[in-house]
CSV table of C-alpha atoms and ligand atoms in Angstrom, one decimal:
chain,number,residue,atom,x,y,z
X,264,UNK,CA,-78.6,84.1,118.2
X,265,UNK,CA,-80.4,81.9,120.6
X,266,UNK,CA,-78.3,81.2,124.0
X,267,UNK,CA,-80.8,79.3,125.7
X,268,UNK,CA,-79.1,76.6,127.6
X,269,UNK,CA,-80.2,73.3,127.1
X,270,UNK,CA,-79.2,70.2,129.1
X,271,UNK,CA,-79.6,66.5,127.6
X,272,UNK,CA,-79.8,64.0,130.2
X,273,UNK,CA,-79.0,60.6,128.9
X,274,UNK,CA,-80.7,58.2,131.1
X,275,UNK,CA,-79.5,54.8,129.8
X,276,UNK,CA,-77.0,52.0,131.8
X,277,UNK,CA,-75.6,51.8,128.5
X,278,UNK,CA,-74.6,55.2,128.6
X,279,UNK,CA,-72.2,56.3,124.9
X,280,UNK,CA,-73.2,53.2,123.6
X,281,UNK,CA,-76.9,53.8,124.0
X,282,UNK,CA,-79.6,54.4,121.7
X,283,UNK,CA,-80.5,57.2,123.9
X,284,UNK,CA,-77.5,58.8,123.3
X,285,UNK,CA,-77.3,58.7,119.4
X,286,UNK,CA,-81.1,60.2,119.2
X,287,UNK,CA,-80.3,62.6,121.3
X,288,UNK,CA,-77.1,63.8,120.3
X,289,UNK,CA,-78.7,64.2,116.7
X,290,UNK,CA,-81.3,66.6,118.5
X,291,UNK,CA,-78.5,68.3,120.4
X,292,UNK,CA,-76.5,69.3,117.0
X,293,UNK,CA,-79.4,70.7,115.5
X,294,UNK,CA,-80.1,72.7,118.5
X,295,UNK,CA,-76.6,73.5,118.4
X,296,UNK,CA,-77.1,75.0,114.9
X,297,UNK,CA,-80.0,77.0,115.8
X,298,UNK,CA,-77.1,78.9,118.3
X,299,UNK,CA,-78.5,77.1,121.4
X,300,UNK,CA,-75.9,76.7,124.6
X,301,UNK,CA,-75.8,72.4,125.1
X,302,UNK,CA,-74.6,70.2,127.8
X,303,UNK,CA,-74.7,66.8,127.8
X,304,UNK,CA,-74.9,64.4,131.0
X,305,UNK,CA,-75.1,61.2,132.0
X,306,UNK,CA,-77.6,59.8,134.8
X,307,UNK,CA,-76.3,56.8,135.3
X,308,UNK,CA,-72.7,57.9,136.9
X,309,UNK,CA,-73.9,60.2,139.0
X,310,UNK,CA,-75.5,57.2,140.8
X,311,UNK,CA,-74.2,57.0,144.3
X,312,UNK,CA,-71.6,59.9,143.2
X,313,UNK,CA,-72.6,62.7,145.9
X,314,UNK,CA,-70.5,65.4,143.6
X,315,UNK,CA,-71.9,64.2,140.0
X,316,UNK,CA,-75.3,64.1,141.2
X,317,UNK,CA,-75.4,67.4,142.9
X,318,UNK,CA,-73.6,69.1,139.6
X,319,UNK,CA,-77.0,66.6,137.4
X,320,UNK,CA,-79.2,68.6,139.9
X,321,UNK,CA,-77.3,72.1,139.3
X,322,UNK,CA,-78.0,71.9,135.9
X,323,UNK,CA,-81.3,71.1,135.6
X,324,UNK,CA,-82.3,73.9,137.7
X,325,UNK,CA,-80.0,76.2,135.9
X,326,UNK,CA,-81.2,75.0,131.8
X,327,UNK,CA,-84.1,76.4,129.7
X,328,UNK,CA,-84.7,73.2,127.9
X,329,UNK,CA,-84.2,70.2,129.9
X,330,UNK,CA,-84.4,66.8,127.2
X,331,UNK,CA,-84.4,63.7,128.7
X,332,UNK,CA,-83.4,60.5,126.8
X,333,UNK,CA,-84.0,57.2,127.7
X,334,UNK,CA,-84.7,53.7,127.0
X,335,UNK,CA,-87.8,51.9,128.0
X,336,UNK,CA,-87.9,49.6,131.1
X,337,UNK,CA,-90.5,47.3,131.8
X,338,UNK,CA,-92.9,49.9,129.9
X,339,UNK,CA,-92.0,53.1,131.3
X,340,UNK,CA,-88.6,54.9,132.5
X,341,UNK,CA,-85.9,52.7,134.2
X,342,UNK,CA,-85.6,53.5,137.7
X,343,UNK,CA,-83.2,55.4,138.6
X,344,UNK,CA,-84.9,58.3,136.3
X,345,UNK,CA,-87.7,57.7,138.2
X,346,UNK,CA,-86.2,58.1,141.6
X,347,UNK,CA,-84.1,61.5,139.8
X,348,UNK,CA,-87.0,63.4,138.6
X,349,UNK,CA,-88.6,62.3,142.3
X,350,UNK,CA,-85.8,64.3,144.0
X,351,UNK,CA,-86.1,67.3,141.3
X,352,UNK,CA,-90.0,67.2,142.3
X,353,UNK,CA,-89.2,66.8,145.7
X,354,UNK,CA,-86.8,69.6,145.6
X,355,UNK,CA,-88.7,72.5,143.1
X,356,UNK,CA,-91.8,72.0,145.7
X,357,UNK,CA,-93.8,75.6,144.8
X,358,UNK,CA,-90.6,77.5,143.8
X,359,UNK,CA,-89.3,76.4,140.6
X,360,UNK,CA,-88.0,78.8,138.0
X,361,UNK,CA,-90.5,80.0,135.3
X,362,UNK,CA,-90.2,79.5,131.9
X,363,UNK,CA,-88.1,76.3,132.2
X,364,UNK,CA,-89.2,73.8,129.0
X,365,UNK,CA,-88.9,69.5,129.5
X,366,UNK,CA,-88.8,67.5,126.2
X,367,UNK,CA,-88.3,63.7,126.6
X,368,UNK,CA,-87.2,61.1,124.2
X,369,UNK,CA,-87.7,57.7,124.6
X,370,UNK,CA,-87.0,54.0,122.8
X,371,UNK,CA,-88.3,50.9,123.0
X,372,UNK,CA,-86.8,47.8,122.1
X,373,UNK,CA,-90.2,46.2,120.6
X,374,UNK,CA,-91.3,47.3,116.8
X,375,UNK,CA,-94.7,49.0,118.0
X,376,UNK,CA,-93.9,52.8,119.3
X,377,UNK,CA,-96.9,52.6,121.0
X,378,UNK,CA,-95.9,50.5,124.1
X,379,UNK,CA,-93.9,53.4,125.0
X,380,UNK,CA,-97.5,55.9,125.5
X,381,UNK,CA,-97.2,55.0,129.4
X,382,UNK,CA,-93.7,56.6,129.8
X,383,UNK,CA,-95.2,59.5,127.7
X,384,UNK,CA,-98.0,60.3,130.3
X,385,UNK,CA,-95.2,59.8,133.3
X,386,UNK,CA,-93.0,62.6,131.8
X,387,UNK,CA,-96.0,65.2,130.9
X,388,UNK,CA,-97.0,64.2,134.5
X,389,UNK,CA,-94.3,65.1,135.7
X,390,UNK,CA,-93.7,68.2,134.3
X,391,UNK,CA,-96.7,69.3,135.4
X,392,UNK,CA,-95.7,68.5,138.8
X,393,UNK,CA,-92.2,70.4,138.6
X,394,UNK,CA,-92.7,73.4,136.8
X,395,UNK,CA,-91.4,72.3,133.2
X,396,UNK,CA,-93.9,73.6,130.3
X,397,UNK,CA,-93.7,70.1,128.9
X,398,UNK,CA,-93.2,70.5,124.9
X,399,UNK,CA,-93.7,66.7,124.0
X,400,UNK,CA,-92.3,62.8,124.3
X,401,UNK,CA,-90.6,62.1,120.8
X,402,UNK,CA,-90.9,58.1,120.9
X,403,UNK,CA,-89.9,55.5,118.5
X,404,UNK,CA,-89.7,52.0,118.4
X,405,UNK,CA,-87.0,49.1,117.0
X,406,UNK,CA,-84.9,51.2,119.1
X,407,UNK,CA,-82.4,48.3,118.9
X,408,UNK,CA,-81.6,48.5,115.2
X,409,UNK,CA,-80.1,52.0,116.2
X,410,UNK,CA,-77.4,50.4,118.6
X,411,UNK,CA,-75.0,53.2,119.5
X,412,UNK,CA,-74.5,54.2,116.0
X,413,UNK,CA,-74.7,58.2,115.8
X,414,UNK,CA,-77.7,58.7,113.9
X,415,UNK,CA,-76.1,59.8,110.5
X,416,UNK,CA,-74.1,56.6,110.3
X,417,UNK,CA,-77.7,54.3,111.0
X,418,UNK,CA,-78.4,54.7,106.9
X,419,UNK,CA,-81.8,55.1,105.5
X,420,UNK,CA,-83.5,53.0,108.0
X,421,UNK,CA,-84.0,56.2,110.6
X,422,UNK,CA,-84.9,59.0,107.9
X,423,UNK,CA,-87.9,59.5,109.4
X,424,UNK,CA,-86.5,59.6,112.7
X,425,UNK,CA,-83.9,61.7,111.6
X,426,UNK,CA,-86.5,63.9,109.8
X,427,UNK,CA,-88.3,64.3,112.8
X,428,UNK,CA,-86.0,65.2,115.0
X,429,UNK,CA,-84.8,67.9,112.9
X,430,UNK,CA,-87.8,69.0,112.4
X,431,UNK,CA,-88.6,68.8,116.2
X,432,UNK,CA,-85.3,71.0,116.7
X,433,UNK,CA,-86.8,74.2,115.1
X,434,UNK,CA,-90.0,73.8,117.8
X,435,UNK,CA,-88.0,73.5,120.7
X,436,UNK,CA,-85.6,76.3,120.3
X,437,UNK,CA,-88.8,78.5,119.8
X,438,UNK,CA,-90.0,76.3,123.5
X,439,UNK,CA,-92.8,75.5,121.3
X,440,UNK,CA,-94.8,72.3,121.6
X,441,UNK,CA,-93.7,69.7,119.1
X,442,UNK,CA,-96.5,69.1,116.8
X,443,UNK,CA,-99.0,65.8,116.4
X,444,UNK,CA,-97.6,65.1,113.0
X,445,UNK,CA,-93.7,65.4,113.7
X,446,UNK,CA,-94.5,63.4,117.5
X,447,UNK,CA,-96.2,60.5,114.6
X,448,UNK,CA,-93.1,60.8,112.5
X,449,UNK,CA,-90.7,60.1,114.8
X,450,UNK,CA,-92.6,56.9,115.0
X,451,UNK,CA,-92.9,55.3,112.2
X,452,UNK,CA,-91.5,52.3,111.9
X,453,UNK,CA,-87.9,51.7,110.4
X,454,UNK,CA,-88.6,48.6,108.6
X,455,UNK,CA,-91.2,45.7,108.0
X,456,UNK,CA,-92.0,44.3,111.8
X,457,UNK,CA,-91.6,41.2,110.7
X,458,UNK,CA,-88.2,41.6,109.0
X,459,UNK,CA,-87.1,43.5,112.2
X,460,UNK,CA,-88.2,40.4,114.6
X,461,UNK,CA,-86.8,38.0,112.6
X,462,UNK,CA,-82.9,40.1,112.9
X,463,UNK,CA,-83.9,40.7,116.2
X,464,UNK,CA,-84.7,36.8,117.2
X,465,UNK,CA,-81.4,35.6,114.8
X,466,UNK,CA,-79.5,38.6,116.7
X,467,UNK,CA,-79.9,36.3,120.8
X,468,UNK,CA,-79.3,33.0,118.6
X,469,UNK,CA,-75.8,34.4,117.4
X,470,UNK,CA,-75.1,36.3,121.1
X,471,UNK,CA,-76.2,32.7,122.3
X,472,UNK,CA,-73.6,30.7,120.6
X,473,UNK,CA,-70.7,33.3,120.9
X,474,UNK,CA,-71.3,32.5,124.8
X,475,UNK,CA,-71.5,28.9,124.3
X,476,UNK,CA,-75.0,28.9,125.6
X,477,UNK,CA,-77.0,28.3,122.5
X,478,UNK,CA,-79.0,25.2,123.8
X,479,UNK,CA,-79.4,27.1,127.7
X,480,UNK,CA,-81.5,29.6,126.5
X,481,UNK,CA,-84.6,28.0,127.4
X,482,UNK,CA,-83.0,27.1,131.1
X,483,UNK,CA,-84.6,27.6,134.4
X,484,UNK,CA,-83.0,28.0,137.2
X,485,UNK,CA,-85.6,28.3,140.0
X,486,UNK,CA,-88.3,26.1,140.7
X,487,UNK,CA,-90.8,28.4,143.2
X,488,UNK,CA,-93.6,26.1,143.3
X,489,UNK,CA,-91.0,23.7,145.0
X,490,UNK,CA,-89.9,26.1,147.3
X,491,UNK,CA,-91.2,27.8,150.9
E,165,UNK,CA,-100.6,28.7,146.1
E,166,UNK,CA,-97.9,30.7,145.7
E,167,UNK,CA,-98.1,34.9,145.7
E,168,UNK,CA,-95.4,37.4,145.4
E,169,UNK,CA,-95.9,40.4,147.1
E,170,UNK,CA,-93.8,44.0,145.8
E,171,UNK,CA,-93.7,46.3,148.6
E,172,UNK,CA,-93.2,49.6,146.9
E,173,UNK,CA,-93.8,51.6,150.1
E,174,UNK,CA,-91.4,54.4,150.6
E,175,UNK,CA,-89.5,53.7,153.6
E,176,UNK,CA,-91.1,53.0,156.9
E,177,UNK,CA,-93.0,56.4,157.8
E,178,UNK,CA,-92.4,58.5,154.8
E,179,UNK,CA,-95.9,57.3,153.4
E,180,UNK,CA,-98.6,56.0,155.8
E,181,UNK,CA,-101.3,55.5,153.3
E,182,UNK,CA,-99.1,53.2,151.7
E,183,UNK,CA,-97.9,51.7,154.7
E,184,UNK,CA,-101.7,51.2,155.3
E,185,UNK,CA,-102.4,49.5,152.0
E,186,UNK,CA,-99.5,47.3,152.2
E,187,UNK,CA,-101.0,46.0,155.6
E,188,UNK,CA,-104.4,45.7,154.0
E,189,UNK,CA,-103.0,43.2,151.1
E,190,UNK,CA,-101.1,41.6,153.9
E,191,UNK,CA,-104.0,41.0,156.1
E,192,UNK,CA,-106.5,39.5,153.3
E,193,UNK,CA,-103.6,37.3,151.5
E,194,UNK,CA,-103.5,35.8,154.9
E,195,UNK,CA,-106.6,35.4,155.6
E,196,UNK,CA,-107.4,33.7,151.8
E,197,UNK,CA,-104.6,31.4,153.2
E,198,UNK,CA,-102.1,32.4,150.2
E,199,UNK,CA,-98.8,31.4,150.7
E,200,UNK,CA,-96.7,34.6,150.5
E,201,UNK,CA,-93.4,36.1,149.6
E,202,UNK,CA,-93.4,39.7,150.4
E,203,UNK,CA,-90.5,41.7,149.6
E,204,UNK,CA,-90.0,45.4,151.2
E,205,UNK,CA,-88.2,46.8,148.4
E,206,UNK,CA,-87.5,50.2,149.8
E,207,UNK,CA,-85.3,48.2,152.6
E,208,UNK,CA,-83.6,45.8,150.0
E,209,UNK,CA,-80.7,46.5,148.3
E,210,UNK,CA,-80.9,45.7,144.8
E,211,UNK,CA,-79.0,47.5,142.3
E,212,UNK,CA,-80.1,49.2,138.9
E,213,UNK,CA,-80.0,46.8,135.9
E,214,UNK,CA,-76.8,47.7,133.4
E,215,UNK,CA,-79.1,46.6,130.5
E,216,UNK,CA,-76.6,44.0,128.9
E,217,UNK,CA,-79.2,41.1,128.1
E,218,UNK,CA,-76.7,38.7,129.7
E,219,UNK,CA,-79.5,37.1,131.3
E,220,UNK,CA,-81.3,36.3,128.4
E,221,UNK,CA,-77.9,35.4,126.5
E,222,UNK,CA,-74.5,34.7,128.4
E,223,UNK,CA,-76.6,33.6,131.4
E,224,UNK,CA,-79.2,32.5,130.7
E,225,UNK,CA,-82.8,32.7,133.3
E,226,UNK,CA,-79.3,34.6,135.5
E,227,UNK,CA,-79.1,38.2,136.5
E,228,UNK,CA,-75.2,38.6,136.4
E,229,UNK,CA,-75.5,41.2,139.5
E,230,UNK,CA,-75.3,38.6,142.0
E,231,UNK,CA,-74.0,40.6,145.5
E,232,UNK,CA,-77.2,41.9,145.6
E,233,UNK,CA,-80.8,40.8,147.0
E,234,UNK,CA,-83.1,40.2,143.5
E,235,UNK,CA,-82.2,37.0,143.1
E,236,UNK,CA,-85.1,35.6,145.7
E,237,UNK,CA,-87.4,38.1,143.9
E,238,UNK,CA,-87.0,35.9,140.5
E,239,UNK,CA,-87.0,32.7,142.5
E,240,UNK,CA,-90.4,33.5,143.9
E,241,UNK,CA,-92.0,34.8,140.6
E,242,UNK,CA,-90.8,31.9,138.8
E,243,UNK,CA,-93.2,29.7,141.3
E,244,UNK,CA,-96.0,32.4,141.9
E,245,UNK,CA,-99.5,32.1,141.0
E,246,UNK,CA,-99.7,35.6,142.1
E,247,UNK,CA,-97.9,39.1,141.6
E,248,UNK,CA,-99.1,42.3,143.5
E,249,UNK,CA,-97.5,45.2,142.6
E,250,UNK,CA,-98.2,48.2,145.4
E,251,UNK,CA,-96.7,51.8,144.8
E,252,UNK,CA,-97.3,55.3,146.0
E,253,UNK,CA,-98.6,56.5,142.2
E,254,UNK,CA,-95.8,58.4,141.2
E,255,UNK,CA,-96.1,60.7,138.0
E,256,UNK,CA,-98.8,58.3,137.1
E,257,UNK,CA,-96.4,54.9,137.0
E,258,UNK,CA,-94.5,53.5,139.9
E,259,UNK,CA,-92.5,54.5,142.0
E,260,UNK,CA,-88.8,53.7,142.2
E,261,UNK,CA,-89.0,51.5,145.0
E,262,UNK,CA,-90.8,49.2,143.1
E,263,UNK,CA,-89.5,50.1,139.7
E,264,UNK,CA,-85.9,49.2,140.9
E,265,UNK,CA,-86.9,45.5,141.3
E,266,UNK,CA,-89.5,45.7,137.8
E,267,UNK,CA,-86.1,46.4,136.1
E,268,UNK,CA,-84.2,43.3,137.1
E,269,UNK,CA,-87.2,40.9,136.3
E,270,UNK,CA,-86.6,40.1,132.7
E,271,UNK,CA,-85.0,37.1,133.4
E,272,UNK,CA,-88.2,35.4,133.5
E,273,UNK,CA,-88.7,36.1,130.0
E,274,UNK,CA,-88.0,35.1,127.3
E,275,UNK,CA,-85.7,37.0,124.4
E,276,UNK,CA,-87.6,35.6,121.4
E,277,UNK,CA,-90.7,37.7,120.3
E,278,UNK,CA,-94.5,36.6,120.3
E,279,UNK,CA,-97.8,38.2,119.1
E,280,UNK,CA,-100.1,39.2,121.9
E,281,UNK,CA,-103.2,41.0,121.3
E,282,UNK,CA,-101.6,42.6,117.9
E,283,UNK,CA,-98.4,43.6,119.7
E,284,UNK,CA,-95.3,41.7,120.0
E,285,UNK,CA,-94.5,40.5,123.2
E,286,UNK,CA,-91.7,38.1,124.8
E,287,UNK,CA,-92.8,35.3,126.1
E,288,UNK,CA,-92.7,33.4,129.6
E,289,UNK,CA,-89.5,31.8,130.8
E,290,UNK,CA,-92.3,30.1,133.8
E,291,UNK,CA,-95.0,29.7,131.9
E,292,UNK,CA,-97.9,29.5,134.9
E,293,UNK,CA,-101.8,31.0,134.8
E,294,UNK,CA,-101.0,34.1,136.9
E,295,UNK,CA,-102.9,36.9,137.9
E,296,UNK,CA,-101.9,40.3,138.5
E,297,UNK,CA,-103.0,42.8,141.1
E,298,UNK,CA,-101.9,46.2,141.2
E,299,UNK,CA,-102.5,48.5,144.3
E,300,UNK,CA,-102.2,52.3,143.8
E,301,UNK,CA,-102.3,54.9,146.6
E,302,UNK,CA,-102.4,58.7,145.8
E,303,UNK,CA,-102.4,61.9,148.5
E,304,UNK,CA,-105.3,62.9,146.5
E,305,UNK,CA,-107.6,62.1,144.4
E,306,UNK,CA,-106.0,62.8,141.1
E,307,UNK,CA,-108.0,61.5,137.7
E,308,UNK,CA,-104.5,62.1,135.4
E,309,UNK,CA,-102.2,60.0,137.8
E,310,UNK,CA,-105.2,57.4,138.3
E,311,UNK,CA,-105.9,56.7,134.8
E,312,UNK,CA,-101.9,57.0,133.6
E,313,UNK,CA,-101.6,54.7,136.2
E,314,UNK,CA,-104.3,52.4,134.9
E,315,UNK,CA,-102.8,52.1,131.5
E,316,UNK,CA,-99.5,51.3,132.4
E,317,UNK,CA,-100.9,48.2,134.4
E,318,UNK,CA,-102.9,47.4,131.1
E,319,UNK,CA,-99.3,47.4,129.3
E,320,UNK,CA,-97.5,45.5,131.9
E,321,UNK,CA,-100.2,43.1,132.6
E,322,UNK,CA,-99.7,42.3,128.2
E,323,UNK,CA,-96.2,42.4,129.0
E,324,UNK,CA,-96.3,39.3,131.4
E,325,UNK,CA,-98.1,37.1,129.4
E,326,UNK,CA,-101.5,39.1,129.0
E,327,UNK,CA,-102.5,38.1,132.1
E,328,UNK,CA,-105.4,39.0,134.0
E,329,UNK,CA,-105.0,42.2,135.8
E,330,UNK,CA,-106.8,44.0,138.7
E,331,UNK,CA,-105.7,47.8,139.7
E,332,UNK,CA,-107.1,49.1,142.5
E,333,UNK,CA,-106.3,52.7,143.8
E,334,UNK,CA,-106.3,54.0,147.2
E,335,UNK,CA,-106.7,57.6,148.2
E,336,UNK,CA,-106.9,60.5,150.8
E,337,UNK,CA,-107.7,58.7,154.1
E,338,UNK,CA,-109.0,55.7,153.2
E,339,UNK,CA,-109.1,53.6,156.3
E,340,UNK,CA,-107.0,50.0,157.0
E,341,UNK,CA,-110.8,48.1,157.3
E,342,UNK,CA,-112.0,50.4,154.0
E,343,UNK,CA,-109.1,48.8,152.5
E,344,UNK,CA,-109.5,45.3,153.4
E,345,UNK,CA,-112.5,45.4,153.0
E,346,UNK,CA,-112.4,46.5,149.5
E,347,UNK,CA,-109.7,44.3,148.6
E,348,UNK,CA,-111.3,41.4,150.1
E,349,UNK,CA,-114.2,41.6,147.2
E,350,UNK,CA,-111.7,40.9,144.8
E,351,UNK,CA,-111.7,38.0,143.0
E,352,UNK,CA,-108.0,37.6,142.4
E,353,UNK,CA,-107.8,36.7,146.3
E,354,UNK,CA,-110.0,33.7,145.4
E,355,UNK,CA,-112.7,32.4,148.0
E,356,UNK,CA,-112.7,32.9,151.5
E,357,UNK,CA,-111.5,29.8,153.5
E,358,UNK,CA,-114.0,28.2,155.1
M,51,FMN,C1,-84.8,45.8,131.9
M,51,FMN,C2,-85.2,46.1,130.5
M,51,FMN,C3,-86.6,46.3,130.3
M,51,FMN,C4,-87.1,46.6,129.0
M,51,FMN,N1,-88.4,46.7,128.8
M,51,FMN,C5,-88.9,47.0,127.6
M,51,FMN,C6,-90.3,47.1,127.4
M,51,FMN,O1,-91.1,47.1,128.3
M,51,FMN,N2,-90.7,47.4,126.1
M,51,FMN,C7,-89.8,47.5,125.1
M,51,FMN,O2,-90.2,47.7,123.9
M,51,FMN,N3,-88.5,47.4,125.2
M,51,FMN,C8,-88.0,47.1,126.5
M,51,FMN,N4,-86.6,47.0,126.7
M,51,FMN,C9,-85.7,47.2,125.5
M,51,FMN,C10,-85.1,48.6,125.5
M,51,FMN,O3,-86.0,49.6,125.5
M,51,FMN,C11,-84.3,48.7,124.2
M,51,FMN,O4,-83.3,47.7,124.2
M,51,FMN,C12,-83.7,50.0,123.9
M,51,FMN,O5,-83.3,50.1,122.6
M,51,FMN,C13,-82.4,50.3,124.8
M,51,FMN,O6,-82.1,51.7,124.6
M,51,FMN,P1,-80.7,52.3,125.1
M,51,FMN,O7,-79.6,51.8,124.2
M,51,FMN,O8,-80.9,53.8,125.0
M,51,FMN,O9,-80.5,51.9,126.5
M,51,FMN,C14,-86.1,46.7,127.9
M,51,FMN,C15,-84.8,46.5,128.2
M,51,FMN,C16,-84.3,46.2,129.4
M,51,FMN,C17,-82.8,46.0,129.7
């Protein structure tokens, strides 16, 4: 029996209907299996919510594992993650627990995993600067064909991801770095990048018309160089 | 010609080397006669984006958070021939001060996809040859958080239409005239008037 604690941090506006949430809910039951203690919270709630922020900040100091899931923004973590693990920083300065483990996972809307390397460094970077033995950023990318569909209902499509989070699972509980080769499988691509594009692409066309806006997506609405 | 300036400075006297740098851009996009928008993030309210893609669907080019202060940040990019980016380095990315407005940007885009550099990309919504410049500032010198830094100015600079991108990192006690005067050598700034 393992009664490590481990806390899941869902960082995504979307919140239950998140990617974020489905990849890392899949980790979480595994974990669960393995006899670890889980909690599950949500960042974006606690925003401007004095009493759900301070209980986010209790249990991060109180886990073993902290896992962090998120979507990315703009090429790294939205902001309001950011500005979170700031304040954690801020507020472990020198006298954070020991033995306290970070593992991250993060999605990306475009096919390549690899745009999501920078938010990768930010969160090793950061557990460096907090105290977390940082055990690895499990990234993948068409996070978008996951939608908020728990992972067992997402069909062939995430076996790898699936695969490697599993597999990631057994690591963790041990707070053991996740290895090269299960970080790589975690992102391989789900299908052909050009099949995915092209759903993708037909997927703002359909939203489009639904809203009656089909022939406004191309609109602009400010003219800068006009203005002072 | 048009720049946009993001103030990522923590609030006023939480971070004079910061403070310092944001002066120094200041004081040579002045002096290169640029005309500027500069936006102090850390004293503008502007709340997190809910990730719905309604701006690039039900509202099109259109944030739909509208009781907030963005909306002048996407009316001077859409015009700007010029974006500088300045943040306390902050895990090696930016900090949230700047981030917070980063976020709420993608109505300029585009939601279709495009190839740049072997990488798909979205493209502009105000297509216009820009130029990025991206000022760091660190406590210390700090080679992880100054080439993490580094790389994810690379990716954003891709991510804006692979445009030309300058970083420049500030550290210890580097002086307002050091500053300016490095800045200054820049070509982004363009000539000096005459
Ligand atoms: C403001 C914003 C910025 C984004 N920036 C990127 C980006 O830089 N690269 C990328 O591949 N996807 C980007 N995306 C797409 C999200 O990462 C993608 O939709 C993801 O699947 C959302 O995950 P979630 O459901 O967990 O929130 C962005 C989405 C939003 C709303």
């Amino acid at each position: 029996m393992n009664s490590r604690k481990v806390l899941l941090l869902v960082a995504s506006p979307r919140g239950a209907a998140s990617t974020s949430k489905s990849l890392g809910e899949h980790l979480l039951a595994v974990l669960e299996e393995r006899g670890m203690a889980l909690k599950t919270l949500q960042l974006y709630p606690a925003l401007g919510d004095e009493r759900k922020m301070s209980e986010l900040l209790g249990a991060v100091d109180l886990c073993d594992l902290l896992v962090l899931a998120f979507p990315l923004y703009v090429d790294q973590l939205p902001a309001p993650l950011i500005d979170l693990l700031r304040l954690v920083a801020e507020r472990r300065n020198g006298q954070a627990r020991t033995g306290q483990a970070l593992a991250a996972i993060v999605n990306c809307g475009f096919p390549e995993t690899a745009h999501c390397r920078p938010a990768a460094d930010i969160v090793r970077l950061f557990s460096a600067q907090a105290g977390f033995r940082f055990l690895g950023c499990l990234a993948t990318g068409m996070g978008g064909a996951i939608g908020n569909r728990p992972l067992g209902k997402a069909g062939a499509i995430v076996r790898h991801q699936r695969r490697a989070l599993d597999r990631a699972a057994a690591f963790l509980c041990e707070s053991r770095e996740i290895p090269a080769d299960v970080l790589a499988l975690m992102g391989r691509a789900m299908m052909p990048r050009w099949f995915y594009n092209f759903v993708a692409d037909r997927g703002w066309k359909k939203a489009a018309k639904k809203y009656g806006t089909a022939n406004r997506l191309f609109d602009r609405h400010y003219d800068g160089r006009q203005e002072t | 010609m048009k720049a946009v300036f993001f103030k990522g400075s923590p609030p006023a006297g939480r971070d004079p080397l910061s403070n310092r740098a944001a002066a120094a851009v200041s004081a040579v996009l002045k002096s290169r006669g640029w005309e500027t928008k500069a936006f102090p993030l850390a004293a503008m309210d502007i709340k997190a984006c809910r990730g719905c893609f309604s701006c690039w669907t039900r509202t099109p080019g259109c944030c739909v958070i509208r009781d907030d202060d963005q909306e002048a940040i996407l009316r001077a990019w859409s015009g700007a021939e010029r974006i500088i980016l300045l943040t306390p380095i902050t895990f090696g990315g930016y900090a949230p001060e700047l981030k917070k407005a980063l976020d709420r940007i993608i109505p300029v885009l585009l939601p279709f996809f495009i190839r740049i550099q072997g990488e798909t990309h979205h493209p502009q919504r105000y297509p216009l040859p820009r130029r990025l410049l991206a000022v760091g500032t660190l406590k210390q010198e700090d080679a992880g958080n100054e080439g993490a830094f580094r790389q994810l100015v690379g990716r954003n600079a891709l991510n804006m239409g692979d445009v030309e991108a300058t970083t420049l990192v500030f550290s210890g006690d580097a002086s307002l005239a050091e500053m300016e005067r490095r800045l200054s050598q820049e070509p982004f700034f363009g000539a000096e008037a005459s």
